Amino acid sequence: MAGTIADDIRSKLGDLSPAERKVARVILSGYPSSGFETVAVIAERAAVSTPTVLRFVGRIGYNGFPDFQAALRGELDERNASPLTLYEAADDAVDDGSAAGLMSRSARLFSGALTRTLAEIPPHDLERAVSLLSDRKRRITLAGGRFTDLLAQYLGLHLMQLRDDVRFLPDRDVERTALLAALTRRDVLVVFDYRRYEDDKVAIAQLAQERGGRVVVFTDTWLSPVSAHAEVVLPSQVSTPSPYDSLVPTLAVVETVVAGVLTALGEEAHRHMQHGEDTARRIGLV
């Protein structure tokens, strides 16, 4: 299956200006219906000028806004004429109730989702995520959701071994309020938000952005509303053989980011890990 217009936009995010990237985020956050809004509405939602919207569609290869919307309509027509990808995967898998059948179907879904996720992540966003998380002058706060708190913890614990100033958003109201009230330009907020999206994540991301901080969001391909306030958006496929969205591809993205941070910090990371090991040994933890 050919890539969608959304895939094309994501691949070109690194070539866009900051203002054009805001337009891209607005379109991606409500894709595909957002692409059928008027130029004025998109400009208002992105907090940019109408000429910026027109420049954006030109930068991604269209001769004008009507040309962009015509291509989007063509994509929707093609979708309506073809089975959805998830249905195709289900049709190809003969579910006879056996363990072998389940594993075969899971292998197809997970491997496909993982391959697409790593192929579609904008290199600019991955590079920026690594840059922000490896900047030792910045303070990192991680926040997860109902299920994704596990991944926030996983990323955070790795980062703690590589650098200082890493913490998790507290559960208790007073502690959470105190932390958020103290956000500044040096803060990086890392949010995990997947459907069903959580309203509090949008509020804290907006707060961090207003304070001059940077927001990194791990989300699904439909894009959490947090994306509107994020400098970095790392989307993942969520195909799974069960009714629950899969976090397998997200885990791969997390480990890719960790590998990038480790490389960026280099010998500093090694010294930090050694100091941590020495401290743990002194207090009898290893």
PDB file of C-alpha atoms in Angstrom:
ATOM      1  CA  MET A   1       0.000   0.000   0.000  1.00  0.00           C
ATOM      2  CA  ALA A   2       1.343   3.444  -0.932  1.00  0.00           C
ATOM      3  CA  GLY A   3       2.020   5.911   1.844  1.00  0.00           C
ATOM      4  CA  THR A   4      -0.673   8.386   2.815  1.00  0.00           C
ATOM      5  CA  ILE A   5      -0.468  12.158   2.659  1.00  0.00           C
ATOM      6  CA  ALA A   6      -0.033  12.057   6.443  1.00  0.00           C
ATOM      7  CA  ASP A   7       2.999   9.794   6.016  1.00  0.00           C
ATOM      8  CA  ASP A   8       4.425  12.245   3.487  1.00  0.00           C
ATOM      9  CA  ILE A   9       3.886  15.181   5.848  1.00  0.00           C
ATOM     10  CA  ARG A  10       5.606  13.369   8.708  1.00  0.00           C
ATOM     11  CA  SER A  11       8.601  12.527   6.516  1.00  0.00           C
ATOM     12  CA  LYS A  12       9.057  16.207   5.610  1.00  0.00           C
ATOM     13  CA  LEU A  13       8.637  17.744   9.064  1.00  0.00           C
ATOM     14  CA  GLY A  14      12.371  18.296   9.379  1.00  0.00           C
ATOM     15  CA  ASP A  15      12.404  20.426   6.212  1.00  0.00           C
ATOM     16  CA  LEU A  16       9.664  22.781   7.387  1.00  0.00           C
ATOM     17  CA  SER A  17       9.996  26.074   9.218  1.00  0.00           C
ATOM     18  CA  PRO A  18       8.710  26.204  12.828  1.00  0.00           C
ATOM     19  CA  ALA A  19       5.530  27.987  11.681  1.00  0.00           C
ATOM     20  CA  GLU A  20       4.946  25.487   8.856  1.00  0.00           C
ATOM     21  CA  ARG A  21       5.493  22.662  11.329  1.00  0.00           C
ATOM     22  CA  LYS A  22       2.624  24.068  13.422  1.00  0.00           C
ATOM     23  CA  VAL A  23       0.374  23.764  10.366  1.00  0.00           C
ATOM     24  CA  ALA A  24       1.542  20.193   9.858  1.00  0.00           C
ATOM     25  CA  ARG A  25       0.742  19.319  13.479  1.00  0.00           C
ATOM     26  CA  VAL A  26      -2.763  20.745  13.175  1.00  0.00           C
ATOM     27  CA  ILE A  27      -3.473  18.730  10.024  1.00  0.00           C
ATOM     28  CA  LEU A  28      -1.980  15.546  11.464  1.00  0.00           C
ATOM     29  CA  SER A  29      -3.825  15.904  14.782  1.00  0.00           C
ATOM     30  CA  GLY A  30      -7.215  15.657  13.057  1.00  0.00           C
ATOM     31  CA  TYR A  31      -6.251  13.796   9.899  1.00  0.00           C
ATOM     32  CA  PRO A  32      -7.886  13.410   7.438  1.00  0.00           C
ATOM     33  CA  SER A  33     -10.867  15.652   8.261  1.00  0.00           C
ATOM     34  CA  SER A  34      -8.630  18.552   9.338  1.00  0.00           C
ATOM     35  CA  GLY A  35      -7.328  18.798   5.786  1.00  0.00           C
ATOM     36  CA  PHE A  36     -10.784  19.815   4.564  1.00  0.00           C
ATOM     37  CA  GLU A  37     -11.002  22.892   6.795  1.00  0.00           C
ATOM     38  CA  THR A  38     -10.581  26.295   5.184  1.00  0.00           C
ATOM     39  CA  VAL A  39      -7.186  27.947   5.032  1.00  0.00           C
ATOM     40  CA  ALA A  40      -8.370  30.542   7.561  1.00  0.00           C
ATOM     41  CA  VAL A  41      -9.531  27.914  10.063  1.00  0.00           C
ATOM     42  CA  ILE A  42      -6.287  25.941   9.817  1.00  0.00           C
ATOM     43  CA  ALA A  43      -4.278  29.139  10.223  1.00  0.00           C
ATOM     44  CA  GLU A  44      -6.272  30.093  13.324  1.00  0.00           C
ATOM     45  CA  ARG A  45      -5.874  26.644  14.899  1.00  0.00           C
ATOM     46  CA  ALA A  46      -2.124  26.673  14.225  1.00  0.00           C
ATOM     47  CA  ALA A  47      -1.748  30.305  15.374  1.00  0.00           C
ATOM     48  CA  VAL A  48      -0.059  31.257  12.105  1.00  0.00           C
ATOM     49  CA  SER A  49      -0.907  33.463   9.119  1.00  0.00           C
ATOM     50  CA  THR A  50      -2.888  32.238   6.100  1.00  0.00           C
ATOM     51  CA  PRO A  51       0.168  32.672   3.812  1.00  0.00           C
ATOM     52  CA  THR A  52       2.012  30.223   6.094  1.00  0.00           C
ATOM     53  CA  VAL A  53      -0.648  27.580   5.403  1.00  0.00           C
ATOM     54  CA  LEU A  54      -0.282  28.166   1.672  1.00  0.00           C
ATOM     55  CA  ARG A  55       3.509  27.958   1.918  1.00  0.00           C
ATOM     56  CA  PHE A  56       3.132  24.700   3.825  1.00  0.00           C
ATOM     57  CA  VAL A  57       1.123  22.970   1.084  1.00  0.00           C
ATOM     58  CA  GLY A  58       3.666  24.188  -1.439  1.00  0.00           C
ATOM     59  CA  ARG A  59       6.549  22.812   0.611  1.00  0.00           C
ATOM     60  CA  ILE A  60       4.966  19.358   0.696  1.00  0.00           C
ATOM     61  CA  GLY A  61       4.577  19.321  -3.077  1.00  0.00           C
ATOM     62  CA  TYR A  62       1.193  20.802  -4.018  1.00  0.00           C
ATOM     63  CA  ASN A  63       0.461  23.678  -6.395  1.00  0.00           C
ATOM     64  CA  GLY A  64      -2.062  25.229  -4.045  1.00  0.00           C
ATOM     65  CA  PHE A  65      -4.608  24.477  -1.367  1.00  0.00           C
ATOM     66  CA  PRO A  66      -7.251  23.179  -3.825  1.00  0.00           C
ATOM     67  CA  ASP A  67      -4.620  20.788  -5.230  1.00  0.00           C
ATOM     68  CA  PHE A  68      -3.847  19.540  -1.720  1.00  0.00           C
ATOM     69  CA  GLN A  69      -7.523  18.950  -0.914  1.00  0.00           C
ATOM     70  CA  ALA A  70      -8.078  17.198  -4.250  1.00  0.00           C
ATOM     71  CA  ALA A  71      -5.254  14.794  -3.434  1.00  0.00           C
ATOM     72  CA  LEU A  72      -6.774  14.206  -0.005  1.00  0.00           C
ATOM     73  CA  ARG A  73     -10.171  13.448  -1.561  1.00  0.00           C
ATOM     74  CA  GLY A  74      -8.503  11.005  -3.941  1.00  0.00           C
ATOM     75  CA  GLU A  75      -6.848   9.253  -1.032  1.00  0.00           C
ATOM     76  CA  LEU A  76     -10.184   8.912   0.779  1.00  0.00           C
ATOM     77  CA  ASP A  77     -11.825   7.534  -2.379  1.00  0.00           C
ATOM     78  CA  GLU A  78      -9.060   4.962  -2.647  1.00  0.00           C
ATOM     79  CA  ARG A  79      -9.504   3.998   0.976  1.00  0.00           C
ATOM     80  CA  ASN A  80     -13.243   3.560   0.511  1.00  0.00           C
ATOM     81  CA  ALA A  81     -12.613   1.271  -2.464  1.00  0.00           C
ATOM     82  CA  SER A  82     -10.138  -0.960  -0.590  1.00  0.00           C
ATOM     83  CA  PRO A  83     -10.275  -2.994   2.662  1.00  0.00           C
ATOM     84  CA  LEU A  84      -8.660  -1.372   5.652  1.00  0.00           C
ATOM     85  CA  THR A  85      -5.186  -2.579   6.518  1.00  0.00           C
ATOM     86  CA  LEU A  86      -6.322  -4.137   9.759  1.00  0.00           C
ATOM     87  CA  TYR A  87      -9.090  -6.074   8.005  1.00  0.00           C
ATOM     88  CA  GLU A  88      -6.597  -7.275   5.398  1.00  0.00           C
ATOM     89  CA  ALA A  89      -4.373  -8.620   8.145  1.00  0.00           C
ATOM     90  CA  ALA A  90      -7.321 -10.388   9.734  1.00  0.00           C
ATOM     91  CA  ASP A  91      -8.457 -11.846   6.408  1.00  0.00           C
ATOM     92  CA  ASP A  92      -5.004 -13.195   5.681  1.00  0.00           C
ATOM     93  CA  ALA A  93      -4.823 -14.952   9.018  1.00  0.00           C
ATOM     94  CA  VAL A  94      -6.796 -18.155   9.333  1.00  0.00           C
ATOM     95  CA  ASP A  95      -7.891 -18.072  12.963  1.00  0.00           C
ATOM     96  CA  ASP A  96      -8.542 -21.701  13.793  1.00  0.00           C
ATOM     97  CA  GLY A  97      -8.221 -21.145  17.532  1.00  0.00           C
ATOM     98  CA  SER A  98      -4.863 -22.883  17.729  1.00  0.00           C
ATOM     99  CA  ALA A  99      -1.759 -21.505  19.420  1.00  0.00           C
ATOM    100  CA  ALA A 100       0.095 -21.791  16.107  1.00  0.00           C
ATOM    101  CA  GLY A 101      -2.568 -19.727  14.331  1.00  0.00           C
ATOM    102  CA  LEU A 102      -2.494 -17.058  17.024  1.00  0.00           C
ATOM    103  CA  MET A 103       1.291 -16.815  16.924  1.00  0.00           C
ATOM    104  CA  SER A 104       1.292 -16.610  13.140  1.00  0.00           C
ATOM    105  CA  ARG A 105      -1.239 -13.798  13.160  1.00  0.00           C
ATOM    106  CA  SER A 106       0.610 -11.981  15.952  1.00  0.00           C
ATOM    107  CA  ALA A 107       3.882 -12.247  14.055  1.00  0.00           C
ATOM    108  CA  ARG A 108       2.328 -10.604  11.003  1.00  0.00           C
ATOM    109  CA  LEU A 109       0.663  -7.822  12.948  1.00  0.00           C
ATOM    110  CA  PHE A 110       3.524  -6.996  15.303  1.00  0.00           C
ATOM    111  CA  SER A 111       6.275  -7.178  12.689  1.00  0.00           C
ATOM    112  CA  GLY A 112       4.253  -5.054  10.284  1.00  0.00           C
ATOM    113  CA  ALA A 113       3.431  -2.461  12.950  1.00  0.00           C
ATOM    114  CA  LEU A 114       7.043  -2.301  14.106  1.00  0.00           C
ATOM    115  CA  THR A 115       8.394  -1.914  10.568  1.00  0.00           C
ATOM    116  CA  ARG A 116       5.923   0.849   9.701  1.00  0.00           C
ATOM    117  CA  THR A 117       6.523   2.677  12.969  1.00  0.00           C
ATOM    118  CA  LEU A 118      10.292   2.881  12.553  1.00  0.00           C
ATOM    119  CA  ALA A 119       9.932   3.773   8.865  1.00  0.00           C
ATOM    120  CA  GLU A 120       7.426   6.582   9.466  1.00  0.00           C
ATOM    121  CA  ILE A 121       8.940   8.392  12.458  1.00  0.00           C
ATOM    122  CA  PRO A 122      10.219  11.743  11.180  1.00  0.00           C
ATOM    123  CA  PRO A 123      14.040  11.737  11.504  1.00  0.00           C
ATOM    124  CA  HIS A 124      13.887  15.382  12.600  1.00  0.00           C
ATOM    125  CA  ASP A 125      11.678  14.496  15.580  1.00  0.00           C
ATOM    126  CA  LEU A 126      13.857  11.562  16.615  1.00  0.00           C
ATOM    127  CA  GLU A 127      16.990  13.705  16.408  1.00  0.00           C
ATOM    128  CA  ARG A 128      15.349  16.486  18.408  1.00  0.00           C
ATOM    129  CA  ALA A 129      14.129  14.044  21.066  1.00  0.00           C
ATOM    130  CA  VAL A 130      17.659  12.711  21.511  1.00  0.00           C
ATOM    131  CA  SER A 131      19.052  16.255  21.618  1.00  0.00           C
ATOM    132  CA  LEU A 132      16.607  17.395  24.307  1.00  0.00           C
ATOM    133  CA  LEU A 133      16.961  14.293  26.466  1.00  0.00           C
ATOM    134  CA  SER A 134      20.759  14.307  26.298  1.00  0.00           C
ATOM    135  CA  ASP A 135      21.069  18.016  27.168  1.00  0.00           C
ATOM    136  CA  ARG A 136      22.328  17.925  30.756  1.00  0.00           C
ATOM    137  CA  LYS A 137      21.290  21.553  31.309  1.00  0.00           C
ATOM    138  CA  ARG A 138      17.659  20.504  30.961  1.00  0.00           C
ATOM    139  CA  ARG A 139      15.455  18.875  33.588  1.00  0.00           C
ATOM    140  CA  ILE A 140      13.272  15.992  32.441  1.00  0.00           C
ATOM    141  CA  THR A 141       9.808  15.119  33.761  1.00  0.00           C
ATOM    142  CA  LEU A 142       7.960  12.031  32.494  1.00  0.00           C
ATOM    143  CA  ALA A 143       4.202  11.431  32.583  1.00  0.00           C
ATOM    144  CA  GLY A 144       2.353   8.301  31.477  1.00  0.00           C
ATOM    145  CA  GLY A 145      -1.251   7.198  31.226  1.00  0.00           C
ATOM    146  CA  ARG A 146      -3.374   4.273  32.365  1.00  0.00           C
ATOM    147  CA  PHE A 147      -1.230   1.674  30.611  1.00  0.00           C
ATOM    148  CA  THR A 148       1.602   3.814  29.271  1.00  0.00           C
ATOM    149  CA  ASP A 149       2.859   4.773  32.713  1.00  0.00           C
ATOM    150  CA  LEU A 150       4.847   1.542  32.448  1.00  0.00           C
ATOM    151  CA  LEU A 151       6.680   2.911  29.411  1.00  0.00           C
ATOM    152  CA  ALA A 152       7.226   6.300  31.042  1.00  0.00           C
ATOM    153  CA  GLN A 153       8.816   4.474  33.974  1.00  0.00           C
ATOM    154  CA  TYR A 154      10.888   2.330  31.606  1.00  0.00           C
ATOM    155  CA  LEU A 155      12.273   5.336  29.738  1.00  0.00           C
ATOM    156  CA  GLY A 156      12.803   7.334  32.905  1.00  0.00           C
ATOM    157  CA  LEU A 157      14.727   4.591  34.705  1.00  0.00           C
ATOM    158  CA  HIS A 158      17.066   4.257  31.726  1.00  0.00           C
ATOM    159  CA  LEU A 159      17.623   8.017  31.582  1.00  0.00           C
ATOM    160  CA  MET A 160      18.377   8.100  35.315  1.00  0.00           C
ATOM    161  CA  GLN A 161      21.282   5.746  34.695  1.00  0.00           C
ATOM    162  CA  LEU A 162      22.676   8.041  32.007  1.00  0.00           C
ATOM    163  CA  ARG A 163      22.183  11.560  33.413  1.00  0.00           C
ATOM    164  CA  ASP A 164      20.900  13.684  36.320  1.00  0.00           C
ATOM    165  CA  ASP A 165      17.681  15.698  36.708  1.00  0.00           C
ATOM    166  CA  VAL A 166      15.186  13.018  35.655  1.00  0.00           C
ATOM    167  CA  ARG A 167      11.921  12.636  37.583  1.00  0.00           C
ATOM    168  CA  PHE A 168       8.370  11.359  37.242  1.00  0.00           C
ATOM    169  CA  LEU A 169       5.203  13.431  37.504  1.00  0.00           C
ATOM    170  CA  PRO A 170       3.949  12.781  41.067  1.00  0.00           C
ATOM    171  CA  ASP A 171       0.562  11.195  41.753  1.00  0.00           C
ATOM    172  CA  ARG A 172      -0.294  13.243  44.833  1.00  0.00           C
ATOM    173  CA  ASP A 173      -2.049  16.534  44.078  1.00  0.00           C
ATOM    174  CA  VAL A 174       0.136  18.804  46.205  1.00  0.00           C
ATOM    175  CA  GLU A 175       3.388  17.381  44.831  1.00  0.00           C
ATOM    176  CA  ARG A 176       2.112  17.454  41.255  1.00  0.00           C
ATOM    177  CA  THR A 177       0.946  21.050  41.590  1.00  0.00           C
ATOM    178  CA  ALA A 178       4.269  22.139  43.107  1.00  0.00           C
ATOM    179  CA  LEU A 179       6.254  20.496  40.319  1.00  0.00           C
ATOM    180  CA  LEU A 180       4.132  21.961  37.533  1.00  0.00           C
ATOM    181  CA  ALA A 181       4.109  25.415  39.118  1.00  0.00           C
ATOM    182  CA  ALA A 182       7.926  25.399  39.049  1.00  0.00           C
ATOM    183  CA  LEU A 183       8.321  24.552  35.338  1.00  0.00           C
ATOM    184  CA  THR A 184      10.681  26.842  33.441  1.00  0.00           C
ATOM    185  CA  ARG A 185      12.416  27.111  30.071  1.00  0.00           C
ATOM    186  CA  ARG A 186      14.937  24.467  31.088  1.00  0.00           C
ATOM    187  CA  ASP A 187      12.278  21.780  31.500  1.00  0.00           C
ATOM    188  CA  VAL A 188      11.477  18.962  29.089  1.00  0.00           C
ATOM    189  CA  LEU A 189       8.124  17.266  29.623  1.00  0.00           C
ATOM    190  CA  VAL A 190       7.869  13.756  28.142  1.00  0.00           C
ATOM    191  CA  VAL A 191       4.267  12.588  27.777  1.00  0.00           C
ATOM    192  CA  PHE A 192       2.892   9.190  26.764  1.00  0.00           C
ATOM    193  CA  ASP A 193      -0.689   9.602  25.541  1.00  0.00           C
ATOM    194  CA  TYR A 194      -2.614   7.052  23.480  1.00  0.00           C
ATOM    195  CA  ARG A 195      -6.305   6.718  22.713  1.00  0.00           C
ATOM    196  CA  ARG A 196      -8.389   7.159  24.764  1.00  0.00           C
ATOM    197  CA  TYR A 197      -6.526  10.413  25.313  1.00  0.00           C
ATOM    198  CA  GLU A 198      -6.393  11.929  28.781  1.00  0.00           C
ATOM    199  CA  ASP A 199      -7.398  15.558  29.308  1.00  0.00           C
ATOM    200  CA  ASP A 200      -4.862  16.195  32.057  1.00  0.00           C
ATOM    201  CA  LYS A 201      -1.990  15.432  29.664  1.00  0.00           C
ATOM    202  CA  VAL A 202      -3.145  18.222  27.356  1.00  0.00           C
ATOM    203  CA  ALA A 203      -3.359  20.658  30.270  1.00  0.00           C
ATOM    204  CA  ILE A 204       0.127  19.938  31.594  1.00  0.00           C
ATOM    205  CA  ALA A 205       1.642  20.015  28.096  1.00  0.00           C
ATOM    206  CA  GLN A 206       0.061  23.394  27.451  1.00  0.00           C
ATOM    207  CA  LEU A 207       1.358  24.635  30.798  1.00  0.00           C
ATOM    208  CA  ALA A 208       4.894  23.455  30.026  1.00  0.00           C
ATOM    209  CA  GLN A 209       4.785  25.131  26.621  1.00  0.00           C
ATOM    210  CA  GLU A 210       3.525  28.407  28.104  1.00  0.00           C
ATOM    211  CA  ARG A 211       6.415  28.376  30.588  1.00  0.00           C
ATOM    212  CA  GLY A 212       8.886  28.064  27.698  1.00  0.00           C
ATOM    213  CA  GLY A 213       9.595  24.381  28.266  1.00  0.00           C
ATOM    214  CA  ARG A 214       9.777  21.703  25.589  1.00  0.00           C
ATOM    215  CA  VAL A 215       7.261  18.874  25.183  1.00  0.00           C
ATOM    216  CA  VAL A 216       7.994  15.431  23.728  1.00  0.00           C
ATOM    217  CA  VAL A 217       4.992  13.177  23.156  1.00  0.00           C
ATOM    218  CA  PHE A 218       4.888   9.460  22.415  1.00  0.00           C
ATOM    219  CA  THR A 219       1.503   8.710  20.852  1.00  0.00           C
ATOM    220  CA  ASP A 220      -0.390   6.680  18.249  1.00  0.00           C
ATOM    221  CA  THR A 221      -0.749   7.514  14.560  1.00  0.00           C
ATOM    222  CA  TRP A 222      -3.983   9.444  15.208  1.00  0.00           C
ATOM    223  CA  LEU A 223      -1.918  11.810  17.368  1.00  0.00           C
ATOM    224  CA  SER A 224      -2.853  12.833  20.870  1.00  0.00           C
ATOM    225  CA  PRO A 225      -4.181  16.399  21.327  1.00  0.00           C
ATOM    226  CA  VAL A 226      -0.927  16.923  23.254  1.00  0.00           C
ATOM    227  CA  SER A 227       0.731  17.079  19.812  1.00  0.00           C
ATOM    228  CA  ALA A 228      -0.581  20.617  19.367  1.00  0.00           C
ATOM    229  CA  HIS A 229       1.703  21.726  22.222  1.00  0.00           C
ATOM    230  CA  ALA A 230       4.672  19.452  21.478  1.00  0.00           C
ATOM    231  CA  GLU A 231       7.942  20.233  19.770  1.00  0.00           C
ATOM    232  CA  VAL A 232       8.561  16.519  19.224  1.00  0.00           C
ATOM    233  CA  VAL A 233       5.927  13.960  18.236  1.00  0.00           C
ATOM    234  CA  LEU A 234       6.875  10.270  18.055  1.00  0.00           C
ATOM    235  CA  PRO A 235       3.907   8.268  16.677  1.00  0.00           C
ATOM    236  CA  SER A 236       3.648   4.474  16.726  1.00  0.00           C
ATOM    237  CA  GLN A 237       1.412   1.918  15.054  1.00  0.00           C
ATOM    238  CA  VAL A 238      -0.832   0.030  17.485  1.00  0.00           C
ATOM    239  CA  SER A 239      -1.942  -3.047  15.483  1.00  0.00           C
ATOM    240  CA  THR A 240      -2.598  -6.034  17.722  1.00  0.00           C
ATOM    241  CA  PRO A 241      -4.411  -9.389  17.618  1.00  0.00           C
ATOM    242  CA  SER A 242      -6.558  -8.337  20.591  1.00  0.00           C
ATOM    243  CA  PRO A 243      -9.019  -5.449  21.157  1.00  0.00           C
ATOM    244  CA  TYR A 244      -6.274  -3.583  23.040  1.00  0.00           C
ATOM    245  CA  ASP A 245      -3.839  -1.252  21.301  1.00  0.00           C
ATOM    246  CA  SER A 246      -0.324  -2.640  21.171  1.00  0.00           C
ATOM    247  CA  LEU A 247       2.571  -0.845  22.827  1.00  0.00           C
ATOM    248  CA  VAL A 248       5.180  -3.148  21.274  1.00  0.00           C
ATOM    249  CA  PRO A 249       6.207  -0.628  18.582  1.00  0.00           C
ATOM    250  CA  THR A 250       6.308   2.154  21.174  1.00  0.00           C
ATOM    251  CA  LEU A 251       8.728   0.138  23.272  1.00  0.00           C
ATOM    252  CA  ALA A 252      10.982  -0.153  20.222  1.00  0.00           C
ATOM    253  CA  VAL A 253      10.847   3.623  19.763  1.00  0.00           C
ATOM    254  CA  VAL A 254      11.689   4.137  23.447  1.00  0.00           C
ATOM    255  CA  GLU A 255      14.716   1.865  23.172  1.00  0.00           C
ATOM    256  CA  THR A 256      15.783   3.620  19.980  1.00  0.00           C
ATOM    257  CA  VAL A 257      15.662   6.951  21.801  1.00  0.00           C
ATOM    258  CA  VAL A 258      17.661   5.499  24.721  1.00  0.00           C
ATOM    259  CA  ALA A 259      20.317   4.255  22.289  1.00  0.00           C
ATOM    260  CA  GLY A 260      20.493   7.720  20.753  1.00  0.00           C
ATOM    261  CA  VAL A 261      20.850   9.423  24.133  1.00  0.00           C
ATOM    262  CA  LEU A 262      23.583   6.974  25.148  1.00  0.00           C
ATOM    263  CA  THR A 263      25.506   7.751  21.964  1.00  0.00           C
ATOM    264  CA  ALA A 264      25.010  11.506  22.361  1.00  0.00           C
ATOM    265  CA  LEU A 265      26.251  11.535  25.969  1.00  0.00           C
ATOM    266  CA  GLY A 266      29.185   9.247  25.199  1.00  0.00           C
ATOM    267  CA  GLU A 267      31.777   9.118  27.950  1.00  0.00           C
ATOM    268  CA  GLU A 268      29.595  11.290  30.202  1.00  0.00           C
ATOM    269  CA  ALA A 269      27.013   8.522  30.255  1.00  0.00           C
ATOM    270  CA  HIS A 270      29.687   5.964  31.071  1.00  0.00           C
ATOM    271  CA  ARG A 271      30.943   8.018  34.015  1.00  0.00           C
ATOM    272  CA  HIS A 272      27.402   8.540  35.275  1.00  0.00           C
ATOM    273  CA  MET A 273      26.650   4.810  35.094  1.00  0.00           C
ATOM    274  CA  GLN A 274      29.914   4.009  36.882  1.00  0.00           C
ATOM    275  CA  HIS A 275      29.146   6.502  39.651  1.00  0.00           C
ATOM    276  CA  GLY A 276      25.688   4.967  40.046  1.00  0.00           C
ATOM    277  CA  GLU A 277      27.136   1.472  40.280  1.00  0.00           C
ATOM    278  CA  ASP A 278      29.664   2.600  42.890  1.00  0.00           C
ATOM    279  CA  THR A 279      26.936   4.275  44.944  1.00  0.00           C
ATOM    280  CA  ALA A 280      24.648   1.238  44.763  1.00  0.00           C
ATOM    281  CA  ARG A 281      27.522  -1.005  45.824  1.00  0.00           C
ATOM    282  CA  ARG A 282      28.328   1.183  48.821  1.00  0.00           C
ATOM    283  CA  ILE A 283      24.777   0.994  50.140  1.00  0.00           C
ATOM    284  CA  GLY A 284      24.444  -2.724  49.456  1.00  0.00           C
ATOM    285  CA  LEU A 285      22.045  -2.653  46.489  1.00  0.00           C
ATOM    286  CA  VAL A 286      24.315  -4.664  44.193  1.00  0.00           C
TER     287      VAL A 286
END
